[in-house]
mmCIF file of C-alpha atoms in Angstrom:
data_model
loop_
_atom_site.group_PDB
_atom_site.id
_atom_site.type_symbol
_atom_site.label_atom_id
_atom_site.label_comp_id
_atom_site.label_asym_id
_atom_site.label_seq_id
_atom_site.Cartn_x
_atom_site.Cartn_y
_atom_site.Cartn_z
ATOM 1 C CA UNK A 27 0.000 0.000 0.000
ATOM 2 C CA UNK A 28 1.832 3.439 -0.784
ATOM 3 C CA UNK A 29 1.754 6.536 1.651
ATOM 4 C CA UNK A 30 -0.796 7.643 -0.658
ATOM 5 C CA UNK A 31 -3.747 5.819 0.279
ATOM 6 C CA UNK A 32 -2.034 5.857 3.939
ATOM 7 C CA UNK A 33 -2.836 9.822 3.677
ATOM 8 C CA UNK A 34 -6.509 10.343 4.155
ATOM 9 C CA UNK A 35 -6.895 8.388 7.671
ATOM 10 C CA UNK A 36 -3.889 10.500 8.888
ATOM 11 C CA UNK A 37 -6.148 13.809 7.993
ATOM 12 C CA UNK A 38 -7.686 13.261 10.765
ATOM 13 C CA UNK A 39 -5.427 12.938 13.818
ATOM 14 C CA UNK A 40 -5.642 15.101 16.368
ATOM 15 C CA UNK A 41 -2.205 16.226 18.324
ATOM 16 C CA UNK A 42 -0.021 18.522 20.192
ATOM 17 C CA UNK A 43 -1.234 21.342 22.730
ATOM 18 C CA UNK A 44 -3.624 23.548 20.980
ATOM 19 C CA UNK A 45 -2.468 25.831 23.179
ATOM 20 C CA UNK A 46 -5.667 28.392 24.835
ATOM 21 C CA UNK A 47 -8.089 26.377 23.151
ATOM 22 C CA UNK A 48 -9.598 22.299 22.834
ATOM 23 C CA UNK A 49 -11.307 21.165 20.179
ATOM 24 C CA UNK A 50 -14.940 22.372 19.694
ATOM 25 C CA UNK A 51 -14.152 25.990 21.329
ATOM 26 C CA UNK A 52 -16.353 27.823 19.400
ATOM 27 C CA UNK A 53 -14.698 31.126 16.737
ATOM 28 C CA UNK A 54 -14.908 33.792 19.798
ATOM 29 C CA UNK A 55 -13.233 31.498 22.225
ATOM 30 C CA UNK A 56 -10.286 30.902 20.293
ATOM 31 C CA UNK A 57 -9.874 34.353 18.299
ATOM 32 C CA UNK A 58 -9.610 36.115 21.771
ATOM 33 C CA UNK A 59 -6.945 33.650 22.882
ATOM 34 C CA UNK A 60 -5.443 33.332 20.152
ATOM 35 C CA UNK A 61 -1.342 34.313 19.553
ATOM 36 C CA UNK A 62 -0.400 35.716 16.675
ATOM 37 C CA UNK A 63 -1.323 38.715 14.466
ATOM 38 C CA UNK A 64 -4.926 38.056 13.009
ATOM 39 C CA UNK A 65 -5.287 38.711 9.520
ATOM 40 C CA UNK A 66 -8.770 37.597 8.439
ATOM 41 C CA UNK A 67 -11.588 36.683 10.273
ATOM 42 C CA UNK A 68 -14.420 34.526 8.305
ATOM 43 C CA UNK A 69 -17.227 32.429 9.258
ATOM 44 C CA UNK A 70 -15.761 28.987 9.965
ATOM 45 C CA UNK A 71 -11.710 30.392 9.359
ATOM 46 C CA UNK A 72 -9.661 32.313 11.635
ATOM 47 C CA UNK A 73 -6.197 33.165 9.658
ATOM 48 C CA UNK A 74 -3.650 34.341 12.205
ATOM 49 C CA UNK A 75 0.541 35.273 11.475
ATOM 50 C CA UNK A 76 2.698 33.670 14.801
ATOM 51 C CA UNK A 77 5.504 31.214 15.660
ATOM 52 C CA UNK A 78 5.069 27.821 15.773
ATOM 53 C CA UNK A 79 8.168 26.006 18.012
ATOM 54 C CA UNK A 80 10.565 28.487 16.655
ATOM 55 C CA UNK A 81 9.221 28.875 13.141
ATOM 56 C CA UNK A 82 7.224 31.930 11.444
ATOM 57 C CA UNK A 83 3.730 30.188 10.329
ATOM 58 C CA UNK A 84 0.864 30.893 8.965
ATOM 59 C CA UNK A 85 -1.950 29.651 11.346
ATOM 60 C CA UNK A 86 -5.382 28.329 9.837
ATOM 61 C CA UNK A 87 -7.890 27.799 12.354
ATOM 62 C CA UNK A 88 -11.083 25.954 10.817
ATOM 63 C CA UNK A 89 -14.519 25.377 12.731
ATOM 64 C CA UNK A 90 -17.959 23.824 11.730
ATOM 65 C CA UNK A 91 -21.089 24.060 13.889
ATOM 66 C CA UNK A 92 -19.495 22.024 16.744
ATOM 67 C CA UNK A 93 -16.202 24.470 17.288
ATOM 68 C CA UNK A 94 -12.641 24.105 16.424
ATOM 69 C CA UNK A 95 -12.195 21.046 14.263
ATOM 70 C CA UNK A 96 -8.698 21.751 12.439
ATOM 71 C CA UNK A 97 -5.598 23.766 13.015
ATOM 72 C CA UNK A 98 -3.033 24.199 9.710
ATOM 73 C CA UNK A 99 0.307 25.720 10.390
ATOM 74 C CA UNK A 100 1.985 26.717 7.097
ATOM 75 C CA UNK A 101 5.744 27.536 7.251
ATOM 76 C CA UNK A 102 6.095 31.567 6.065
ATOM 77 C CA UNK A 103 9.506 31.243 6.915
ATOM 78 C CA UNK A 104 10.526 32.399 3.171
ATOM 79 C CA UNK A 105 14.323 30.233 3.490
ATOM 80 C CA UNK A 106 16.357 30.818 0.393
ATOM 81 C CA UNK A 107 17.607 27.211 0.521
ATOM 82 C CA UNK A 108 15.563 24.266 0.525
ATOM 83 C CA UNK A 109 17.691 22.824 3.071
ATOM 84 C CA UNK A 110 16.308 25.433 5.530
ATOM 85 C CA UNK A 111 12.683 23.558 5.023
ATOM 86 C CA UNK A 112 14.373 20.270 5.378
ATOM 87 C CA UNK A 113 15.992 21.761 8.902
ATOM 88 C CA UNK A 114 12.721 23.253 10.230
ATOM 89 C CA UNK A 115 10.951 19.453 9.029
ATOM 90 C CA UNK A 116 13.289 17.814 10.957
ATOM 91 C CA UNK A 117 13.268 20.196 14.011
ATOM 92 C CA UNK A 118 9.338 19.754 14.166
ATOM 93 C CA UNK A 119 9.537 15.866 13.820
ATOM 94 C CA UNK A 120 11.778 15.934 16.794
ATOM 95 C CA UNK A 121 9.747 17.889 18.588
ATOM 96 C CA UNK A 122 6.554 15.640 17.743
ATOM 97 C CA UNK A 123 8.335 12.785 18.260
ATOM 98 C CA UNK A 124 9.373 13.910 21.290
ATOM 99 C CA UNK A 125 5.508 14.312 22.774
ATOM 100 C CA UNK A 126 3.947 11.485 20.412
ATOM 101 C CA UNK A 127 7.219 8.742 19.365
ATOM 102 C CA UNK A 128 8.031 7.923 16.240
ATOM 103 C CA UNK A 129 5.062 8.271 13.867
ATOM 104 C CA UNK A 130 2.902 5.524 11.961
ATOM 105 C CA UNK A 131 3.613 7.300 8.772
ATOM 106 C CA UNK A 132 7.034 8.248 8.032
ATOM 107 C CA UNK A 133 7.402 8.535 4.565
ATOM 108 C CA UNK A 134 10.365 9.939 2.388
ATOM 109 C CA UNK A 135 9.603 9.235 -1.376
ATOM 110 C CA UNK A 136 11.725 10.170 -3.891
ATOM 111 C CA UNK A 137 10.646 10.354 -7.835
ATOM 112 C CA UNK A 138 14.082 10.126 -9.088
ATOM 113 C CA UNK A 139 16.982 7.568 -8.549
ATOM 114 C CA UNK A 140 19.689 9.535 -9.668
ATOM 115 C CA UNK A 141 19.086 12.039 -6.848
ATOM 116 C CA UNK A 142 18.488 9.245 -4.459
ATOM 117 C CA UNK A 143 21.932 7.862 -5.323
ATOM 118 C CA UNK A 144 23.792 11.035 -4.796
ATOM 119 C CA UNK A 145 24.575 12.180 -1.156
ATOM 120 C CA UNK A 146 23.278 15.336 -0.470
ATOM 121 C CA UNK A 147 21.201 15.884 -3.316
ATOM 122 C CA UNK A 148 18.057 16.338 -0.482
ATOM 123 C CA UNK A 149 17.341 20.123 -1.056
ATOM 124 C CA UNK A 150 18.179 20.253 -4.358
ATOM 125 C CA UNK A 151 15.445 17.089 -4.655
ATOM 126 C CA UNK A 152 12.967 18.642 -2.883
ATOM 127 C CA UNK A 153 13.458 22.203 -4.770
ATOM 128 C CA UNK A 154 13.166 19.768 -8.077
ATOM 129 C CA UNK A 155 9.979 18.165 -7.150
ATOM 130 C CA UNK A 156 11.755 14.862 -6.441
ATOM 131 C CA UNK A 157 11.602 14.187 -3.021
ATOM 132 C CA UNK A 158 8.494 14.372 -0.984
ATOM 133 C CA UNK A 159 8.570 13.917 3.213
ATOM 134 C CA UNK A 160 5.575 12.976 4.947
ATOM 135 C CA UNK A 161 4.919 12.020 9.272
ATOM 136 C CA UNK A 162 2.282 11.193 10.610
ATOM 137 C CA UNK A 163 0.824 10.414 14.012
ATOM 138 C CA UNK A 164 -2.951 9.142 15.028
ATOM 139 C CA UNK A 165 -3.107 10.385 18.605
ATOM 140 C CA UNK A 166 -5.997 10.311 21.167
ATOM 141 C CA UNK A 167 -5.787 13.896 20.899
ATOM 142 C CA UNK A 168 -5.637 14.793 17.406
ATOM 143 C CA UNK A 169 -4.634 13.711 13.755
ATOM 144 C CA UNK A 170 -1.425 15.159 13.211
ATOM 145 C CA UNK A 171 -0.083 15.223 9.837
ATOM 146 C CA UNK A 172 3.415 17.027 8.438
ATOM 147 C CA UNK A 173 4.445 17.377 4.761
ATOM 148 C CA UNK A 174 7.292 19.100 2.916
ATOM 149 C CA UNK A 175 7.217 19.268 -0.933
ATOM 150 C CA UNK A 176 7.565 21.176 -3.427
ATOM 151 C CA UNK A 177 3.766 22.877 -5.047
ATOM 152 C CA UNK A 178 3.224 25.024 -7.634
ATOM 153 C CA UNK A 179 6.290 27.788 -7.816
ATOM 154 C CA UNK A 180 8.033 26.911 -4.097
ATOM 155 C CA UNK A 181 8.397 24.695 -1.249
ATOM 156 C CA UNK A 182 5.419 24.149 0.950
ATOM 157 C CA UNK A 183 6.042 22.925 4.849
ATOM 158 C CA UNK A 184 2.794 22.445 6.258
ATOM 159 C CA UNK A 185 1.574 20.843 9.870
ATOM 160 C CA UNK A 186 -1.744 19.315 9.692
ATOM 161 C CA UNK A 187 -3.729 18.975 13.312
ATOM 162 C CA UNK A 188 -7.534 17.248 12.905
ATOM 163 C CA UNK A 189 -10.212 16.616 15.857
ATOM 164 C CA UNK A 190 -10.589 13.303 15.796
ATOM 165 C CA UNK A 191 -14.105 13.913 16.067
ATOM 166 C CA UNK A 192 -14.160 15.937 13.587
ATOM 167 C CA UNK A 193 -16.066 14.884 9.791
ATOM 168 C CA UNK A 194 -13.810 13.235 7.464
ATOM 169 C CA UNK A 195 -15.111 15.114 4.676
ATOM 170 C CA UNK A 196 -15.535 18.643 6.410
ATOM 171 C CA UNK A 197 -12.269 19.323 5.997
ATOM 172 C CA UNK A 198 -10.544 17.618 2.869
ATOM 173 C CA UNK A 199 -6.741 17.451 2.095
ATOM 174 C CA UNK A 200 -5.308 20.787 0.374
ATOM 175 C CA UNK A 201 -8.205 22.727 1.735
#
């Protein structure tokens, strides 16, 4: 079975400390105790600028008619070098591994076997669209999912945290 269809069950751990707020605070709850700068507020979406264990993110809050359901940290760190990402992946892993052990999904997949051969060649991989990184973790607390690839015109570092409660479908990958 590839990480692939691995992917959509892992949508929907729940994990680490949401800090102020649980799952199913409702929008007020966790704007007002919220960190961060807030940059747009929307029915269901609370967008937010902050730090996220020592790296600039972009925070994306979602909620449906129960509360909080997902949390989405994008990495706004704007590295020159891919190998920056790569560091800040790693550091997070540790850190996750740290509260949560090793995840059930650890997945490095490269698309090309010349770059895989080559020491190295990681950033330069993952700047190429060859090299994909994926972790995992199904916790009672949350569905905790980190990727690091390369979409559309850069590198996108994202952490992933789902209510387990939470509908599958409500809250679909790359949304």
């Amino acid at each position: 079975m590839s990480w692939k269809a691995l992917l959509l069950p892992v949508l929907l751990l729940p994990g680490m400390a949401l800090s102020a707020h649980d799952w199913g605070d409702d929008q007020e709850v966790v704007r007002s105790a919220a960190s961060g700068t807030l940059v747009i507020e929307s029915p269901g979406r609370l967008i937010h600028h902050g730090e996220y264990a020592g790296v600039p993110v972009t925070v994306i809050r979602r909620f449906d008619d129960d509360g909080l359901r997902q949390v989405r940290y994008f990495n706004s760190a704007g590295h020159a070098s891919p190998a920056d990402y790569m560091r800040d992946f790693e550091r997070l892993r540790r850190t996750l591994v740290d509260a949560h052990d090793e995840p059930e999904l650890d997945v490095r997949e490269w698309r090309s076997d010349a770059l895989r051969e080559q020491q190295g060649m990681e950033g330069m991989a993952l700047a190429g669209g060859k090299l994909v990184l994926v972790a995992g973790w199904n916790t009672p607390d949350a569905l905790i999912l980190m990727t690091l690839q390369r979409e559309h015109m850069g590198i996108a570092h994202q952490l992933v945290f789902t209510d387990p409660a939470a509908d599958p479908d409500a809250f679909p990958a790359g949304q």
